Coordinates of C-alpha atoms in Angstrom, one line a residue:
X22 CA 48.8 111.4 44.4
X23 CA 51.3 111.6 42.1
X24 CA 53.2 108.7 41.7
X25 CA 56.6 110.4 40.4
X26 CA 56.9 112.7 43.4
X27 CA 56.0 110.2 46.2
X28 CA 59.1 108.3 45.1
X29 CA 61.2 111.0 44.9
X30 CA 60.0 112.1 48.5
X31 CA 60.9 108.9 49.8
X32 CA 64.5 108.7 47.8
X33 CA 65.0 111.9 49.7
X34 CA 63.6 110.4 53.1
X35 CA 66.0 108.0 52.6
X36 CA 69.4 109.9 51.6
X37 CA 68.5 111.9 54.9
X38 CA 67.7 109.2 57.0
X39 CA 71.4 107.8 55.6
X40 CA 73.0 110.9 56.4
X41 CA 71.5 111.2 59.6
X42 CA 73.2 108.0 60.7
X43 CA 76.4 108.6 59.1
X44 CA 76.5 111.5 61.4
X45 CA 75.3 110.0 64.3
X46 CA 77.8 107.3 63.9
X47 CA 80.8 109.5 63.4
X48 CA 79.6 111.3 66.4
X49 CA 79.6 108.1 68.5
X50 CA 83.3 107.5 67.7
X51 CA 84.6 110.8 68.3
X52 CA 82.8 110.5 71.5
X53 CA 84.5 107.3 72.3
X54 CA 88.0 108.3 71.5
X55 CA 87.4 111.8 73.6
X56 CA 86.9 109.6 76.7
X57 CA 89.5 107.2 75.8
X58 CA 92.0 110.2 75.6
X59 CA 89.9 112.0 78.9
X60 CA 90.4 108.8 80.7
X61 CA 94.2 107.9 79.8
X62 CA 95.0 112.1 81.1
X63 CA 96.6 112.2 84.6
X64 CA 96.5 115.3 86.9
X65 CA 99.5 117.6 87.6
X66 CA 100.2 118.5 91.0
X67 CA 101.8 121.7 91.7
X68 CA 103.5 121.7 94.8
X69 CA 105.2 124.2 96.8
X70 CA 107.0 122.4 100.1
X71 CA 108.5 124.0 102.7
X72 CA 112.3 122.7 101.7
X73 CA 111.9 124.1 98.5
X74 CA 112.2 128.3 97.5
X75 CA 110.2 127.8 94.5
X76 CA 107.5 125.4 93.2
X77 CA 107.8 121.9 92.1
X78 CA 105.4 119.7 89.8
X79 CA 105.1 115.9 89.4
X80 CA 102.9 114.5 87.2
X81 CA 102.1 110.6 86.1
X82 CA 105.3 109.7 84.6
X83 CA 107.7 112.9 84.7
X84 CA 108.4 115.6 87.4
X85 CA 110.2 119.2 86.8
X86 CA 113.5 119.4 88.2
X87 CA 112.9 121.1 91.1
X88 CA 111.0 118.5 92.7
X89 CA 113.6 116.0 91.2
X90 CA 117.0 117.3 92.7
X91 CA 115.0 118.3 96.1
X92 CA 114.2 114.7 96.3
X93 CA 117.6 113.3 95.6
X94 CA 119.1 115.7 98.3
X95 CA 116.6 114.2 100.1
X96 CA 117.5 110.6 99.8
X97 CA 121.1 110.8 99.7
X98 CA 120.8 112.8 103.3
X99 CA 119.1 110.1 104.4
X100 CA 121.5 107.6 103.4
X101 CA 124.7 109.5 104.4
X102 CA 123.3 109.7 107.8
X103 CA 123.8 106.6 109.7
X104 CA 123.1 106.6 113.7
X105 CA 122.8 103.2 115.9
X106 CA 119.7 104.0 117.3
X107 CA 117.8 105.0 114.1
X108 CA 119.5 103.1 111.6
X109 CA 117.0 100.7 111.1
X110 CA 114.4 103.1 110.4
X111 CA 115.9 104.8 108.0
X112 CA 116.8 101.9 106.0
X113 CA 113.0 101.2 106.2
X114 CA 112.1 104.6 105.1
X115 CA 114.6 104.8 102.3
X116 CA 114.3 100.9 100.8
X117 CA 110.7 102.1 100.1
X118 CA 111.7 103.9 97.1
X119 CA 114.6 101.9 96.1
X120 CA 113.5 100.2 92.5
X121 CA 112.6 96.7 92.2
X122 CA 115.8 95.6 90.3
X123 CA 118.1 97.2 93.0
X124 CA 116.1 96.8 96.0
X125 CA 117.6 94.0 97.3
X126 CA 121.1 94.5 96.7
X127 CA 120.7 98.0 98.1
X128 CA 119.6 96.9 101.2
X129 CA 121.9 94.1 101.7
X130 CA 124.8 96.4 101.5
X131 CA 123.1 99.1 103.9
X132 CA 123.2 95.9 106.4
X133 CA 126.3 95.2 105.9
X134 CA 127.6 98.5 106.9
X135 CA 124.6 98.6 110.0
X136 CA 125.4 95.5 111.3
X137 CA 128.7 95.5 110.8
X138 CA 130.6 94.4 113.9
X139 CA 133.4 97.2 114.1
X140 CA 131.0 99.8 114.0
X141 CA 128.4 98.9 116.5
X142 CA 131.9 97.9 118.9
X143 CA 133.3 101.5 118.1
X144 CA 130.1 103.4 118.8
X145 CA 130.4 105.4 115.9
X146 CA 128.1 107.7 113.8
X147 CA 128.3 108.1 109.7
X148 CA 126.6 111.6 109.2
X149 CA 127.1 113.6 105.9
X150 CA 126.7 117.3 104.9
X151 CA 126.1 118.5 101.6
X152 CA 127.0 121.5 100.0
X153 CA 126.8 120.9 96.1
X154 CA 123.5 120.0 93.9
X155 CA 124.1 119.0 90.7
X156 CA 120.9 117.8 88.1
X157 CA 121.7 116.0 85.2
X158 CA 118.5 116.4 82.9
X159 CA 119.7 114.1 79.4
X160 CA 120.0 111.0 82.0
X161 CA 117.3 111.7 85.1
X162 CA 120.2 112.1 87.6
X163 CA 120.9 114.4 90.4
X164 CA 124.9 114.7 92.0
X165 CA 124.8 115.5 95.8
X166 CA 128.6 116.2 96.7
X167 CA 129.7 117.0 100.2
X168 CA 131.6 116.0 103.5
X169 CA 130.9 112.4 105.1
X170 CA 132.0 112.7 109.0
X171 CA 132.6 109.7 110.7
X172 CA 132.4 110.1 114.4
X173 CA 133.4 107.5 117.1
X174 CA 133.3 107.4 120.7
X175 CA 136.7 108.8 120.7
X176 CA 137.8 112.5 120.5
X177 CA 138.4 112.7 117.0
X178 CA 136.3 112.9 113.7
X179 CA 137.3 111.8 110.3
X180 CA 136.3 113.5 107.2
X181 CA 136.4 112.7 103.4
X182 CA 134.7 114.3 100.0
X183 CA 132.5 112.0 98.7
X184 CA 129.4 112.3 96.1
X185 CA 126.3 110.4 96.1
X186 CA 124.7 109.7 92.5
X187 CA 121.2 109.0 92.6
X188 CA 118.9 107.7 88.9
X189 CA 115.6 109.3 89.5
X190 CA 112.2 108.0 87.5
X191 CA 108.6 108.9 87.8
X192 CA 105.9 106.0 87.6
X193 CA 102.4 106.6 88.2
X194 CA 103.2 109.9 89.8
X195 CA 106.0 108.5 92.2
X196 CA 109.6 109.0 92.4
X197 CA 111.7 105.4 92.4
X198 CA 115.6 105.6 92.8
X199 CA 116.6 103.7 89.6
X200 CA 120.1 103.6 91.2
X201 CA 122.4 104.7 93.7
X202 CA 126.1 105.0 93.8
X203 CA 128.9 106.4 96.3
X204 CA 132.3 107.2 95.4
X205 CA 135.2 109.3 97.1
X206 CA 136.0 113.3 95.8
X207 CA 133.5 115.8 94.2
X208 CA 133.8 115.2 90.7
X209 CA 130.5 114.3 89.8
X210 CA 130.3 111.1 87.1
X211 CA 128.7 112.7 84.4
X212 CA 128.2 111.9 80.7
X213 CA 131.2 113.5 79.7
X214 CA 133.1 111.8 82.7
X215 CA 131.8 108.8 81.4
X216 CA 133.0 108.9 77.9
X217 CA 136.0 110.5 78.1
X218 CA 136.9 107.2 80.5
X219 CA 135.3 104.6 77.8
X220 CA 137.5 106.2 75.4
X221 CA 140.7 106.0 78.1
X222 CA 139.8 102.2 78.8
X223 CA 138.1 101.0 75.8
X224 CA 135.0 100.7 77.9
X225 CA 131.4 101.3 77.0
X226 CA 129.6 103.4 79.4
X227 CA 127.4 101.9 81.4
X228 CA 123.2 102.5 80.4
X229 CA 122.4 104.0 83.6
X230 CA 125.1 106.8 82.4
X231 CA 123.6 107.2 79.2
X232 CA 121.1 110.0 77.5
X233 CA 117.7 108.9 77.8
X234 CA 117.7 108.7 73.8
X235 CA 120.4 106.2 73.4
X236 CA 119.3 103.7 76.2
X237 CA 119.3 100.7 75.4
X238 CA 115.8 98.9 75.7
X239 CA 117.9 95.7 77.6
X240 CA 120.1 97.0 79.5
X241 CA 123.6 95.7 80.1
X242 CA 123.7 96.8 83.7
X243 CA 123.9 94.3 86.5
X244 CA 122.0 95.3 89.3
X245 CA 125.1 95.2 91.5
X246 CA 127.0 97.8 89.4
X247 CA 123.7 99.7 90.2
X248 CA 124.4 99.8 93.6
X249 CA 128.0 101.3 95.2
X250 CA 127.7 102.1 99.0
X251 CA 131.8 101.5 99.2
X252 CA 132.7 104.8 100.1
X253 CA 130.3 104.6 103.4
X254 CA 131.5 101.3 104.3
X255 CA 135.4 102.5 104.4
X256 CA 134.3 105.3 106.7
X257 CA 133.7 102.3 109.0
X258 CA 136.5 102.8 112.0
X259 CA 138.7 99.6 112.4
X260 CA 138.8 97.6 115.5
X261 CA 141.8 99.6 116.9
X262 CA 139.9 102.8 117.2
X263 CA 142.6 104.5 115.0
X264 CA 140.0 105.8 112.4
X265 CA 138.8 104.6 109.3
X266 CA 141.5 104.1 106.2
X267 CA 140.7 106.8 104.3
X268 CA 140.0 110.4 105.2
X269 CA 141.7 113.2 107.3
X270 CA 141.0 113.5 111.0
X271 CA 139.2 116.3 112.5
X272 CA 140.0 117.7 115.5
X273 CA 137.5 117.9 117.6
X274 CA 137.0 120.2 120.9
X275 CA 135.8 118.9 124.1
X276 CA 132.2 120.2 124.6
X277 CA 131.9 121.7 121.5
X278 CA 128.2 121.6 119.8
X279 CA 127.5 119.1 117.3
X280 CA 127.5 120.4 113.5
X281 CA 124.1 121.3 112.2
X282 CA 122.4 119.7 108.9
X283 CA 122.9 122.5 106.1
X284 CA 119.7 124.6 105.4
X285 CA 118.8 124.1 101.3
X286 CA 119.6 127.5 101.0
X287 CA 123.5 126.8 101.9
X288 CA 124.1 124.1 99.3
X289 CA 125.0 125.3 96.0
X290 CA 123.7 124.5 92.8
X291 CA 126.1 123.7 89.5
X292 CA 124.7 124.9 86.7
X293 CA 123.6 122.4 84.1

């Protein structure tokens, strides 16, 4: 055998066997980040529910803005709708999404207004009816303006303008209410509403009301500014039966049929 070539044989035996292992080993790695990056994916659900004219997707952390402003119509019906019998249930049912940070303090001022001793003695019923939808996409929040009725035992209803603001977030592909706020009229609180009354009052604008972009990552907020149910609780009638403070009577006919909930097709939607 020639010496010469057998050493050269196994010089190339070798180079090949190193190559072979390089490959093998870059192959393991990509094969390890692929399932890494396979594993950290999340599934998007399409959904098309009957509330809705059109579909909506939610996935992991985000959601289109269908499913968004359908879901804060949603809660702030809920809220606005406040009946003796089924109070308590629906303080149950919406607390459940309330976020951690306002959770408490929401539901501590939803008591007060439940348990509140001039509206269980009047006998009166908080409903609300919405009839503009307003999304916010720069700060995750959706505007619900419309008419909160307050009925007593009485002949008369009360009405007022008033607009919910609800802060929407998607975490592990469910919707939390990162706030909620209530205020009299129909002039939603947007950005623009926001700075042009920072600039009148040489006040910063709260993070909740900022762009997604500019939030801060410790936010100055107090969970109790998160949380505003003040324009429910002066629906509440006074002890005299007169009607609550604020808001114009309605007058009501004798037999007449209750007022139905709007159908989503009857509430308009501002353009963004």
């Amino acid at each position: 055998m020639n010496f010469k070539d057998a050493l050269r044989s196994m010089s190339q035996l070798q180079a090949f066997t190193k190559a072979m292992l390089m490959s093998n080993i870059i192959m393991a790695v990509g094969l390890t980040c692929a399932i890494f990056a396979v594993s950290g994916q999340r599934e998007r659900v399409v959904l098309v529910p009957p509330a809705l004219d059109r579909r909506a997707e939610i996935a992991w952390k985000s959601a289109d803005k269908e499913y968004l402003k359908s879901f804060g119509l949603y809660i702030a019906t809920l809220v606005g709708n406040i009946q003796p019998k089924s109070s308590s249930l629906v303080l149950d049912s919406v607390s459940q999404f309330m976020d951690p940070k306002i959770y408490t303090d929401f539901r501590r001022q939803m008591l007060s207004i439940i348990e509140d001793p001039q509206f269980k003695s009047s006998g009166a019923t908080i409903s609300f009816q919405p009839n503009s939808l307003q999304w916010e996409g720069e700060t995750s929040r959706v505007f619900v303006t419309g008419t909160l009725i307050t009925a007593s035992s009485g002949t008369q209803k009360y009405q007022k303008q008033v607009t919910y603001e609800v802060g929407l977030a998607i975490r592990e592909g469910r919707p939390w209410v990162t706030h909620f706020l209530s205020y009299e009229g129909n002039i939603p609180r947007t950005v623009t509403w926001h700075l042009n009354q920072a600039q009148r009052d040489k006040k910063s604008v709260p993070d909740y009301a900022n762009p997604q972009a500019v939030k801060r990552s410790v936010p100055d907020s107090n969970p109790s500014d998160m949380t505003d149910l003040s324009a429910m609780r002066t629906s509440i009638p006074p002890a005299d039966g007169q009607g609550p403070t604020s808001g114009a009577p309605e007058a009501s006919v004798p037999g007449a049929a209750p007022a139905s909930d709007p159908h989503p097709e009857d509430i308009i939607e501002k353009k963004e």
